[in-house]
Amino acid sequence: MKPLPLRTRLGVWSAVMLALPLVVFGCVVAVSLYFGEVEALDRELQVEAVSVLGRMIEARETGREPVELRALIEPFHPYLEVVRDDGTPVYRSTMLANSPRVTEPAATGTVRTLEIADTAVRQATAASDGLAVSLGASLARPREKLRQLLRSYVIAAPFLLVAFALGAVWIARRALQPIEEIATRAEGISAASLDARLPMPAAKDELRRLTEVLNGMMGRLEGSFAQVARFTSDASHELRTPLAVLRAELETALLPGTTDAARVARIHAILDEVRRLSSLVDGLLLLSRSDAGKLDLDLQPTDFSRIAAAAVDDARLLGETRGLAIEAEVFPEVKVLADPGRLRQVLLNLVDNAVKFNRDGGHVRIGLKAAGDEACLTIGNTGPGLSAEHRARIFERFFRGDPARSREVMGFGLGLSLCREIMLAHGGRIDLARSEADWTEFRVALRVARVSAIQRAEADATSIRDSPHGYARR
């Protein structure tokens, strides 16, 4: 069975939900009306019983026979009985002629319901001066009013429910109209038109919130598609150059008359290009794994101070040919929970950049300290500062600002992107701390590993090494 449209289902459910309170309301109204009518009848009977009792007492005192009162009383009170205290009947209306006595001494002053000749009768009793009067009235009138109310209710309720359902369908249609517009607009959005956005409802409600979320999602998708396109273009460009160099070197090496010394030189050049290609492929593979959420880290208690000290030694070695002054302030025993190889890769990238993008005779400053729950490492260098445009794009893939685009400064523009992905995978961060005319500084932050966390990690590593299964902890 084909499911009904949403607005139709809303109308049906609205009618069903209205029917339940309508039934309850109708029952309450019917019961209230019926018992209200019975209560009014009781009060009327009690007043009339006292009035008739007064007349009977007056007739007894004047010597008049009760039969003489038949024409005056019985047409208005067909269920009337008068008895003495000893139970001797004084007067009975014709409606009670074939019925047993209905007046009971114990019922004096009360109101009750009796069945007389298959008729429900409400009876009130009044007693005084040795006489007791029972006065009754049929419940046909209250019950007829109840039946009339129920008939009217049964006739009117379906029309009311249908009208309410149609109104609910109309309201649902009006309420869902913006969704239909959004769906129509969304159908026209494709990979070629990700810059399009859904119409924003005027009301600040849940639908507007949903539209904002969807527009935000499309903005992120647009950015991701643009990044993929830019990434593909840049990767193709970066791969084309070393491949062209490799082809030219191989063709030159294969030319007739090429000496062995020239061939060896060509092979060295080819080897350099292969190394560059391998570095590029490794970087692309790491970024691909990071994008897929599959960047595996071998987390373990790591001495950040020792890795930072090794980075200082690397900086001194790399900067020796350019006469760079290396300053270091590394606090000892700074422990973090990290992948030592990946952390070393981050620091090596930052040190390499600090040396490459520096002026001859400049400075490189490396510092590491623990501040609260964070271990903070900074690497700064002298050299040309970054423009506002370059600061905003410094962590983009394949982005290299001048003079990095020249072949004099080796690289593909992936280093800082790799550093950012590695730090994010660690739950840390890397950012550009300072960028001035003659100073650029990057900051790396990781959470400090407390002693208890380190002990637990070491115990886990020991138990895994001792395990007969020999699983690797990742």
Coordinates of C-alpha atoms in Angstrom, one line a residue:
M1 CA 0.0 0.0 0.0
K2 CA 1.4 3.4 -1.0
P3 CA 2.0 5.6 2.0
L4 CA -0.1 8.7 2.3
P5 CA 1.5 12.1 1.8
L6 CA 2.8 13.8 5.0
R7 CA 0.1 16.5 5.0
T8 CA -2.7 13.9 4.7
R9 CA -1.2 11.9 7.5
L10 CA -1.0 15.0 9.6
G11 CA -4.7 15.7 8.9
V12 CA -5.7 12.2 9.8
W13 CA -3.7 12.1 13.0
S14 CA -5.0 15.6 13.9
A15 CA -8.6 14.3 13.5
V16 CA -7.8 11.2 15.5
M17 CA -6.2 13.2 18.3
L18 CA -9.2 15.6 18.3
A19 CA -11.7 12.7 18.4
L20 CA -10.3 11.4 21.7
P21 CA -10.8 14.6 23.7
L22 CA -14.1 15.1 21.9
V23 CA -15.4 11.8 23.1
V24 CA -14.2 12.5 26.7
F25 CA -15.7 16.0 26.6
G26 CA -19.0 14.7 25.2
C27 CA -19.2 12.0 28.0
V28 CA -18.4 14.6 30.7
V29 CA -21.0 17.0 29.3
A30 CA -23.6 14.3 29.0
V31 CA -23.1 13.0 32.5
S32 CA -23.0 16.5 33.9
L33 CA -26.2 17.5 32.1
Y34 CA -28.0 14.3 33.2
F35 CA -27.1 14.5 36.8
G36 CA -27.8 18.3 36.8
E37 CA -31.3 17.6 35.5
V38 CA -31.8 14.8 38.1
E39 CA -30.6 17.2 40.8
A40 CA -33.0 19.9 39.7
L41 CA -35.8 17.3 39.7
D42 CA -34.9 16.2 43.2
R43 CA -35.1 19.8 44.5
E44 CA -38.4 20.3 42.8
L45 CA -39.8 17.0 44.2
Q46 CA -38.6 17.9 47.7
V47 CA -40.3 21.3 47.6
E48 CA -43.5 19.8 46.2
A49 CA -43.5 16.9 48.8
V50 CA -43.4 19.4 51.6
S51 CA -46.2 21.4 49.9
V52 CA -48.4 18.3 49.4
L53 CA -47.7 17.3 53.0
G54 CA -49.0 20.6 54.2
R55 CA -52.1 20.3 52.2
M56 CA -52.8 16.8 53.6
I57 CA -52.3 18.0 57.2
E58 CA -54.7 20.9 56.4
A59 CA -57.3 18.5 54.9
R60 CA -57.1 16.2 57.9
E61 CA -57.7 19.1 60.3
T62 CA -60.6 20.4 58.3
G63 CA -62.2 17.0 58.0
R64 CA -61.9 16.8 54.2
E65 CA -61.3 13.4 52.7
P66 CA -58.2 12.9 50.7
V67 CA -60.3 11.7 47.8
E68 CA -61.6 15.2 47.4
L69 CA -58.1 16.3 46.7
R70 CA -57.6 13.9 43.8
A71 CA -58.8 16.4 41.2
L72 CA -56.5 19.1 42.6
I73 CA -53.4 17.0 43.2
E74 CA -53.2 13.9 41.1
P75 CA -53.0 15.5 37.6
F76 CA -49.7 17.2 38.7
H77 CA -48.4 14.3 40.8
P78 CA -49.3 10.9 39.3
Y79 CA -46.9 9.1 41.7
L80 CA -48.2 10.2 45.1
E81 CA -48.7 8.2 48.2
V82 CA -49.7 9.3 51.7
V83 CA -49.4 6.9 54.7
R84 CA -49.6 7.2 58.5
D85 CA -46.7 6.4 60.8
D86 CA -48.0 2.9 61.3
G87 CA -48.0 2.3 57.6
T88 CA -51.7 2.6 57.0
P89 CA -52.3 4.1 53.6
V90 CA -54.2 7.4 53.5
Y91 CA -54.0 8.1 49.8
R92 CA -52.5 6.5 46.6
S93 CA -52.7 7.9 43.1
T94 CA -54.0 5.8 40.3
M95 CA -50.5 5.2 38.9
L96 CA -49.7 3.3 42.2
A97 CA -53.0 1.4 42.4
N98 CA -51.4 -1.9 41.4
S99 CA -48.0 -1.3 43.0
P100 CA -46.8 -2.3 46.5
R101 CA -46.3 0.5 49.0
V102 CA -43.5 2.8 48.0
T103 CA -43.2 4.8 51.2
E104 CA -40.8 3.5 53.8
P105 CA -40.4 5.0 57.2
A106 CA -36.7 4.6 56.9
A107 CA -36.7 6.6 53.6
T108 CA -38.4 9.6 55.1
G109 CA -36.6 12.8 54.1
T110 CA -34.6 11.1 51.3
V111 CA -34.7 11.0 47.5
R112 CA -34.3 7.7 45.7
T113 CA -35.0 6.0 42.3
L114 CA -37.7 3.3 42.0
E115 CA -38.9 1.1 39.3
I116 CA -42.7 1.4 39.1
A117 CA -44.5 -0.4 36.3
D118 CA -41.3 -0.6 34.3
T119 CA -40.8 3.1 34.7
A120 CA -37.9 4.7 36.5
V121 CA -39.3 7.1 39.0
R122 CA -37.4 9.6 41.2
Q123 CA -39.1 9.7 44.6
A124 CA -38.9 12.3 47.4
T125 CA -40.4 11.8 50.9
A126 CA -41.5 14.3 53.5
A127 CA -43.0 13.5 56.9
S128 CA -44.7 15.5 59.7
D129 CA -47.5 15.2 62.3
G130 CA -47.9 11.4 61.8
L131 CA -48.1 11.6 58.0
A132 CA -45.6 10.7 55.4
V133 CA -45.9 11.8 51.8
S134 CA -44.0 10.1 48.9
L135 CA -44.0 12.2 45.7
G136 CA -42.4 10.8 42.5
A137 CA -41.7 11.9 39.0
S138 CA -40.6 10.0 35.9
L139 CA -36.9 10.2 34.8
A140 CA -38.1 10.2 31.2
R141 CA -37.5 14.0 30.8
P142 CA -33.8 14.0 31.9
R143 CA -33.2 10.9 29.9
E144 CA -34.8 12.3 26.8
K145 CA -32.6 15.4 27.1
L146 CA -29.6 13.2 27.4
R147 CA -30.6 11.3 24.3
Q148 CA -31.2 14.5 22.4
L149 CA -27.7 15.8 23.4
L150 CA -26.1 12.5 22.4
R151 CA -27.9 12.5 19.0
S152 CA -26.8 16.1 18.3
Y153 CA -23.3 15.2 19.4
V154 CA -23.1 12.2 17.2
I155 CA -24.4 14.1 14.2
A156 CA -22.2 17.2 14.7
A157 CA -18.9 15.4 15.7
P158 CA -18.1 13.8 12.3
F159 CA -18.6 17.2 10.6
L160 CA -16.4 18.8 13.2
L161 CA -13.7 16.2 12.8
V162 CA -13.8 16.4 9.0
A163 CA -13.6 20.2 9.1
F164 CA -10.7 20.0 11.6
A165 CA -8.9 17.4 9.4
L166 CA -9.3 19.6 6.3
G167 CA -8.0 22.5 8.3
A168 CA -5.1 20.5 9.5
V169 CA -4.3 19.4 6.0
W170 CA -4.4 23.0 4.8
I171 CA -2.2 24.2 7.6
A172 CA 0.2 21.4 7.0
R173 CA 0.3 22.2 3.4
R174 CA 1.1 25.9 4.2
A175 CA 3.7 24.8 6.8
L176 CA 5.3 22.3 4.4
Q177 CA 5.4 24.7 1.4
P178 CA 8.9 26.1 2.4
I179 CA 10.1 22.5 2.5
E180 CA 8.8 21.8 -1.0
E181 CA 10.5 25.0 -2.2
I182 CA 13.8 23.8 -0.5
A183 CA 13.4 20.3 -2.1
T184 CA 12.8 21.9 -5.5
R185 CA 15.8 24.1 -5.1
A186 CA 17.9 21.3 -3.8
E187 CA 17.0 19.1 -6.9
G188 CA 18.7 21.6 -9.1
I189 CA 22.0 21.6 -7.1
S190 CA 24.8 19.5 -8.5
A191 CA 28.5 19.3 -8.3
A192 CA 28.7 22.1 -10.9
S193 CA 26.5 24.4 -8.9
L194 CA 27.6 23.9 -5.3
D195 CA 27.7 27.7 -4.9
A196 CA 23.8 27.7 -4.9
R197 CA 22.1 28.0 -1.6
L198 CA 18.6 27.0 -0.3
P199 CA 16.0 29.8 0.2
M200 CA 16.1 31.0 3.8
P201 CA 12.6 31.1 5.6
A202 CA 11.8 34.4 7.2
A203 CA 10.6 32.8 10.5
K204 CA 13.3 32.0 13.0
D205 CA 12.0 28.4 13.6
E206 CA 13.2 24.8 13.3
L207 CA 12.9 25.0 9.5
R208 CA 15.2 28.0 9.3
R209 CA 17.7 26.1 11.5
L210 CA 17.5 23.1 9.2
T211 CA 18.1 25.4 6.2
E212 CA 21.1 27.0 7.8
V213 CA 22.5 23.6 8.6
L214 CA 22.0 22.4 5.0
N215 CA 23.5 25.6 3.5
G216 CA 26.4 25.3 5.9
M217 CA 26.8 21.7 4.7
M218 CA 26.8 22.7 1.1
G219 CA 29.3 25.4 1.9
R220 CA 31.6 22.8 3.4
L221 CA 31.0 20.5 0.4
E222 CA 31.8 23.4 -2.0
G223 CA 35.0 24.0 -0.1
S224 CA 35.9 20.3 -0.1
F225 CA 35.2 20.1 -3.9
A226 CA 37.3 23.2 -4.5
Q227 CA 40.1 21.8 -2.3
V228 CA 40.0 18.4 -4.1
A229 CA 40.1 20.2 -7.5
R230 CA 42.9 22.5 -6.4
F231 CA 44.7 19.5 -4.8
T232 CA 44.4 17.5 -8.0
S233 CA 45.6 20.4 -10.1
D234 CA 48.6 21.1 -7.8
A235 CA 49.5 17.5 -7.5
S236 CA 49.5 17.1 -11.2
H237 CA 51.6 20.2 -11.6
E238 CA 54.1 19.0 -9.0
L239 CA 54.3 15.6 -10.5
R240 CA 54.7 16.9 -14.1
T241 CA 58.0 18.8 -13.3
P242 CA 60.0 15.9 -11.8
L243 CA 58.7 13.5 -14.4
A244 CA 59.7 15.8 -17.2
V245 CA 63.2 16.2 -15.6
L246 CA 63.4 12.4 -15.3
R247 CA 62.5 11.9 -18.9
A248 CA 65.0 14.6 -20.1
E249 CA 67.8 13.1 -17.9
L250 CA 67.1 9.6 -19.2
E251 CA 67.0 10.7 -22.8
T252 CA 70.2 12.6 -22.4
A253 CA 71.9 9.6 -20.7
L254 CA 70.9 7.4 -23.6
L255 CA 72.3 9.7 -26.3
P256 CA 75.1 8.2 -28.3
G257 CA 78.5 9.4 -27.3
T258 CA 77.6 10.1 -23.7
T259 CA 80.6 9.5 -21.4
D260 CA 80.4 7.4 -18.3
A261 CA 81.1 10.4 -16.1
A262 CA 78.1 12.2 -17.7
R263 CA 75.9 9.1 -17.3
V264 CA 76.9 9.0 -13.6
A265 CA 76.0 12.6 -13.2
R266 CA 72.7 12.0 -14.9
I267 CA 71.9 9.0 -12.7
H268 CA 72.6 11.2 -9.6
A269 CA 70.2 13.8 -11.0
I270 CA 67.6 11.1 -11.6
L271 CA 68.1 9.8 -8.1
D272 CA 67.5 13.3 -6.7
E273 CA 64.2 13.6 -8.6
V274 CA 63.2 10.1 -7.5
R275 CA 63.7 11.1 -3.9
R276 CA 61.6 14.2 -4.5
L277 CA 58.9 12.1 -6.1
S278 CA 59.0 9.6 -3.2
S279 CA 58.7 12.5 -0.7
L280 CA 55.7 13.9 -2.6
V281 CA 54.0 10.5 -2.8
D282 CA 54.6 9.8 0.9
G283 CA 53.1 13.2 1.7
L284 CA 50.0 12.6 -0.5
L285 CA 49.5 9.2 1.0
L286 CA 49.6 10.6 4.6
L287 CA 47.1 13.4 3.6
S288 CA 44.8 10.8 1.9
R289 CA 44.8 8.6 5.1
S290 CA 44.2 11.7 7.2
D291 CA 41.2 12.7 5.1
A292 CA 39.8 9.1 5.3
G293 CA 40.3 9.1 9.1
K294 CA 42.8 6.3 8.9
L295 CA 46.0 8.0 10.0
D296 CA 47.3 5.4 12.5
L297 CA 49.4 6.6 15.4
D298 CA 51.5 4.5 17.6
L299 CA 50.7 6.5 20.8
Q300 CA 53.1 5.9 23.7
P301 CA 54.7 7.9 26.5
T302 CA 57.1 10.2 24.7
D303 CA 59.9 12.5 26.0
F304 CA 59.1 15.7 24.1
S305 CA 62.2 17.3 25.5
R306 CA 64.5 14.7 23.9
I307 CA 62.8 15.1 20.5
A308 CA 63.0 18.9 20.8
A309 CA 66.7 18.6 21.7
A310 CA 67.2 16.4 18.5
A311 CA 65.4 19.1 16.5
V312 CA 67.9 21.7 17.9
D313 CA 70.8 19.6 16.7
D314 CA 69.2 19.2 13.3
A315 CA 68.8 23.0 13.1
R316 CA 72.4 23.5 13.9
L317 CA 73.5 21.0 11.3
L318 CA 71.2 22.4 8.6
G319 CA 71.9 26.1 9.4
E320 CA 75.7 25.7 9.5
T321 CA 76.3 26.4 5.8
R322 CA 74.2 29.7 6.1
G323 CA 75.8 30.9 9.3
L324 CA 72.5 30.7 11.3
A325 CA 72.6 31.3 15.0
I326 CA 70.6 28.6 16.8
E327 CA 69.1 29.6 20.2
A328 CA 67.4 26.9 22.3
E329 CA 65.5 26.8 25.6
V330 CA 64.2 23.3 26.1
F331 CA 62.8 22.4 29.5
P332 CA 63.7 18.8 30.5
E333 CA 61.3 15.9 31.3
V334 CA 58.3 17.2 29.3
K335 CA 56.3 14.1 28.7
V336 CA 53.5 13.7 26.2
L337 CA 51.4 10.8 24.9
A338 CA 52.3 10.8 21.2
D339 CA 53.7 8.9 18.2
P340 CA 57.4 9.7 18.4
G341 CA 58.0 9.2 14.7
R342 CA 55.2 11.5 13.7
L343 CA 56.1 14.1 16.3
R344 CA 59.7 14.0 15.1
Q345 CA 58.4 14.5 11.5
V346 CA 56.5 17.6 12.6
L347 CA 59.5 19.2 14.2
L348 CA 61.8 18.3 11.3
N349 CA 59.4 20.0 8.9
L350 CA 59.3 23.1 11.0
V351 CA 63.1 23.2 11.5
D352 CA 63.6 22.7 7.8
N353 CA 61.3 25.6 7.0
A354 CA 63.0 27.8 9.6
V355 CA 66.3 27.2 7.9
K356 CA 65.1 27.4 4.3
F357 CA 63.1 30.6 4.7
N358 CA 65.7 32.5 6.6
R359 CA 68.3 35.1 5.7
D360 CA 72.0 34.3 5.8
G361 CA 73.4 34.9 9.2
G362 CA 70.0 35.0 10.7
H363 CA 68.6 33.4 13.9
V364 CA 66.5 30.3 14.7
R365 CA 65.0 30.1 18.2
I366 CA 63.5 26.8 19.6
G367 CA 61.7 26.7 22.9
L368 CA 59.8 24.0 24.8
K369 CA 58.0 24.4 28.1
A370 CA 55.1 22.9 30.0
A371 CA 52.4 25.4 30.9
G372 CA 49.6 23.8 32.9
D373 CA 48.2 20.9 31.0
E374 CA 49.9 21.8 27.7
A375 CA 53.4 21.2 26.4
C376 CA 54.1 24.2 24.1
L377 CA 57.0 24.2 21.6
T378 CA 57.8 27.3 19.5
I379 CA 60.1 27.6 16.5
G380 CA 60.9 31.1 15.2
N381 CA 63.2 32.4 12.5
T382 CA 64.4 35.6 11.0
G383 CA 63.6 36.4 7.4
P384 CA 60.8 38.0 5.4
G385 CA 57.5 38.0 7.1
L386 CA 54.2 36.7 5.7
S387 CA 51.6 38.9 4.1
A388 CA 48.0 38.8 5.3
E389 CA 47.0 36.6 2.3
H390 CA 49.9 34.1 3.0
R391 CA 49.0 34.0 6.7
A392 CA 45.4 32.9 5.9
R393 CA 46.6 30.2 3.5
I394 CA 49.8 29.0 5.1
F395 CA 48.4 25.6 6.0
E396 CA 46.7 24.9 2.7
R397 CA 48.1 22.0 0.6
F398 CA 50.6 22.9 -2.1
F399 CA 50.5 26.5 -1.1
R400 CA 53.9 28.2 -1.2
G401 CA 54.4 31.9 -1.0
D402 CA 57.2 33.7 -2.7
P403 CA 60.1 32.9 -2.8
A404 CA 59.1 29.3 -2.2
R405 CA 57.7 28.9 -5.7
S406 CA 61.3 29.1 -7.1
R407 CA 63.3 26.0 -7.6
E408 CA 66.0 27.4 -5.3
V409 CA 63.9 26.5 -2.3
M410 CA 63.0 22.9 -2.5
G411 CA 59.6 21.7 -1.4
F412 CA 56.1 21.0 -2.6
G413 CA 54.0 23.1 -0.1
L414 CA 52.8 20.1 1.8
G415 CA 55.0 20.4 4.9
L416 CA 52.7 22.6 7.0
S417 CA 49.6 20.7 5.8
L418 CA 51.2 17.5 7.0
C419 CA 52.1 19.0 10.3
R420 CA 48.6 20.2 10.9
E421 CA 47.0 16.8 10.1
I422 CA 49.5 15.0 12.4
M423 CA 48.8 17.4 15.2
L424 CA 45.0 17.2 14.8
A425 CA 45.3 13.4 14.9
H426 CA 47.2 13.8 18.2
G427 CA 44.5 16.0 19.6
G428 CA 46.9 18.9 19.6
R429 CA 47.3 22.0 17.4
I430 CA 49.8 24.0 15.4
D431 CA 49.4 27.6 14.5
L432 CA 51.2 30.7 13.3
A433 CA 52.1 32.4 16.6
R434 CA 53.8 35.5 15.1
S435 CA 54.5 37.0 11.7
E436 CA 56.3 40.3 11.6
A437 CA 58.6 42.0 9.2
D438 CA 61.7 40.2 10.4
W439 CA 60.3 37.3 12.5
T440 CA 58.1 34.3 11.9
E441 CA 57.2 31.9 14.7
F442 CA 55.1 28.7 14.8
R443 CA 53.7 27.1 17.9
V444 CA 53.0 23.4 18.5
A445 CA 50.8 22.4 21.5
L446 CA 50.1 19.0 23.0
R447 CA 48.5 17.9 26.2
V448 CA 51.0 16.9 28.9
A449 CA 50.9 13.2 29.9
R450 CA 50.6 12.8 33.6
V451 CA 52.5 10.2 35.5
S452 CA 49.5 8.0 36.0
A453 CA 48.7 8.0 32.3
I454 CA 52.3 7.2 31.4
Q455 CA 52.3 4.3 33.9
R456 CA 49.1 2.9 32.5
A457 CA 50.4 3.2 28.9
E458 CA 53.7 1.5 29.9
A459 CA 51.8 -1.3 31.7
D460 CA 49.6 -1.8 28.6
A461 CA 52.6 -1.9 26.3
T462 CA 54.3 -4.5 28.6
S463 CA 51.2 -6.7 28.8
I464 CA 50.9 -6.6 25.0
R465 CA 54.6 -7.5 24.5
D466 CA 54.2 -10.4 26.9
S467 CA 51.0 -11.6 25.2
P468 CA 51.4 -14.9 23.2
H469 CA 49.3 -13.3 20.4
G470 CA 51.7 -10.5 19.9
Y471 CA 49.2 -7.9 18.8
A472 CA 50.5 -4.4 18.1
R473 CA 49.0 -1.6 20.0
R474 CA 47.7 1.2 17.9

